[in-house]
Coordinates of C-alpha atoms in Angstrom, one line a residue:
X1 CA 10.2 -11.7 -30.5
X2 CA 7.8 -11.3 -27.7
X3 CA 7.8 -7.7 -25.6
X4 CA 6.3 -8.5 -22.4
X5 CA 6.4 -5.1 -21.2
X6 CA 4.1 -4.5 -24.1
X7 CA 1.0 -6.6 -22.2
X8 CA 2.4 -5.1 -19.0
X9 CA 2.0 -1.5 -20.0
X10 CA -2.0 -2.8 -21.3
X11 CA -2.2 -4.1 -17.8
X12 CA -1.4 -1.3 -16.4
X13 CA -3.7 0.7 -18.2
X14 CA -6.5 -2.2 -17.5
X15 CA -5.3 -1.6 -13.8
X16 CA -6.3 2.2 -13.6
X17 CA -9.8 1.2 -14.8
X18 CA -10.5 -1.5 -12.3
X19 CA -12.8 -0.5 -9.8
X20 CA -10.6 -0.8 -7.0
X21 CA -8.0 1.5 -8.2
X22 CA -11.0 4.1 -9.5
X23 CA -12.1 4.0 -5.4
X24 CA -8.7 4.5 -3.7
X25 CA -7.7 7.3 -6.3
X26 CA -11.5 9.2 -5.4
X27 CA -10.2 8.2 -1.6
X28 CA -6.9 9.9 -1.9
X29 CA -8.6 12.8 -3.5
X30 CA -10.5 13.3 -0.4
X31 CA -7.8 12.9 2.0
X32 CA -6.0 15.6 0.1
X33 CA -8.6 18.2 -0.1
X34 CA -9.2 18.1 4.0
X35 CA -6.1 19.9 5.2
X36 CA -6.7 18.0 8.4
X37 CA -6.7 14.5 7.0
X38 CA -4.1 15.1 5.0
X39 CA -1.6 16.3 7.5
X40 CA -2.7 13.6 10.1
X41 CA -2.3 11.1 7.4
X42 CA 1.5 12.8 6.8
X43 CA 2.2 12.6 10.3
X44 CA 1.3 8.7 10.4
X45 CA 3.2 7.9 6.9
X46 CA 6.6 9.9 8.1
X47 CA 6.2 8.2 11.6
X48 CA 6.1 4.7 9.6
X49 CA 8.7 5.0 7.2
X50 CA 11.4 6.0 10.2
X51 CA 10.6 3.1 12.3
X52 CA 10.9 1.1 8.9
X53 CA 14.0 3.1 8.1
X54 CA 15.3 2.2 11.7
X55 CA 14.6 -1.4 11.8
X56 CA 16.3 -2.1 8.1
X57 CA 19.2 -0.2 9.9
X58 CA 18.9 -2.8 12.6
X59 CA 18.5 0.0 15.4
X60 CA 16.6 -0.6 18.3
X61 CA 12.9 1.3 18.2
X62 CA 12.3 2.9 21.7
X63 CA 9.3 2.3 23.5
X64 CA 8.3 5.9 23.3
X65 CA 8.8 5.9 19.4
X66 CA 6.4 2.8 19.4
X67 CA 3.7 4.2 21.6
X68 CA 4.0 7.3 19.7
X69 CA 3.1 5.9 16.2
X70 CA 0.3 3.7 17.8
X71 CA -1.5 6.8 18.8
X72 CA -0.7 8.0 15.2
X73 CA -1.9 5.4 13.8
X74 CA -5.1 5.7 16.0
X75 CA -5.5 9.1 15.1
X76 CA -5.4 8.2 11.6
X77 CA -8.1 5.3 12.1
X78 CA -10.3 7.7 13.6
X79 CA -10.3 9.8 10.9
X80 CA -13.3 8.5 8.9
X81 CA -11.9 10.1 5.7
X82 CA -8.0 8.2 6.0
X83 CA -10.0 5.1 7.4
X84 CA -11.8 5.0 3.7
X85 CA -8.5 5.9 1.5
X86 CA -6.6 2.9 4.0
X87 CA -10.0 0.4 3.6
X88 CA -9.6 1.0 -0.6
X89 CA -6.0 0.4 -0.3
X90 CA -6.5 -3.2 1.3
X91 CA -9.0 -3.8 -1.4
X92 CA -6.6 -3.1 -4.1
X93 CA -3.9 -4.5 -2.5
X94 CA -5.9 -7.9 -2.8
X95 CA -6.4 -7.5 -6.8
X96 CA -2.2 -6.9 -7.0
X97 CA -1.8 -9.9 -4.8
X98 CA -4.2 -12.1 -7.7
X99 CA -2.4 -10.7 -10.3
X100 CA 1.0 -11.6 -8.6
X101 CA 0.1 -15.3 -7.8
X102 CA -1.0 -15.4 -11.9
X103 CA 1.7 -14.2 -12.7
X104 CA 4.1 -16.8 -10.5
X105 CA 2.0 -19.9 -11.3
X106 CA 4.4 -20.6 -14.6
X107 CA 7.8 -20.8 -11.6
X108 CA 5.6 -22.5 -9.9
X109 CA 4.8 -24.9 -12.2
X110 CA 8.8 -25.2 -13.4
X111 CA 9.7 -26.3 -9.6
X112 CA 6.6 -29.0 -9.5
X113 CA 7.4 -32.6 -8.7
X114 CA 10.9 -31.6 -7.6
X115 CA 11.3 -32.8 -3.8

């Protein structure tokens, strides 16, 4: 009987090797050892995940609440450190989205032809 979540757990290791994943974990390392990165990065996280907790809600998000997490979110690209961590992220996050379209291509391929 095949275990897949055998091969996944090796790809998983294999994943925390990758060079991508080695730069964003030396990124995040940075970000937390500068007090001041880390708790302007917080700020900007906690700021995201309310408006994101608000629109699954369906609430409306106030003007204020949006111009206050675009300076946030400024702040947070200024910040050379957080701009690194955030830049390493978007690399890595374009290895998971290869891996994902691999991993799809056999549903793919089951739904090909049918119109």
């Amino acid at each position: 009987m095949i275990n897949i979540y055998n091969d996944i757990n090796a790809l998983e290791a294999t994943f925390r090797k990758i060079p991508e994943f080695e730069a964003l974990k030396a990124a995040v390392e940075v970000v937390k050892n500068d007090e001041e990165a880390l708790n302007v990065f917080k700020n900007f996280r906690k700021i995201q995940i309310d408006l994101q907790k608000k629109q699954l809600a369906g609430e409306d998000i106030l003007e204020d609440e949006l111009v206050y997490a675009q300076k946030a979110a400024q702040l947070a690209q200024q910040n050379e450190k957080i701009s690194t961590m955030l830049e390493s992220e978007m690399k890595l996050s374009k290895v998971i989205e290869e891996v994902n379209r691999i991993l799809i291509k056999p549903i793919q391929g089951l739904y090909e032809g049918i119109q």
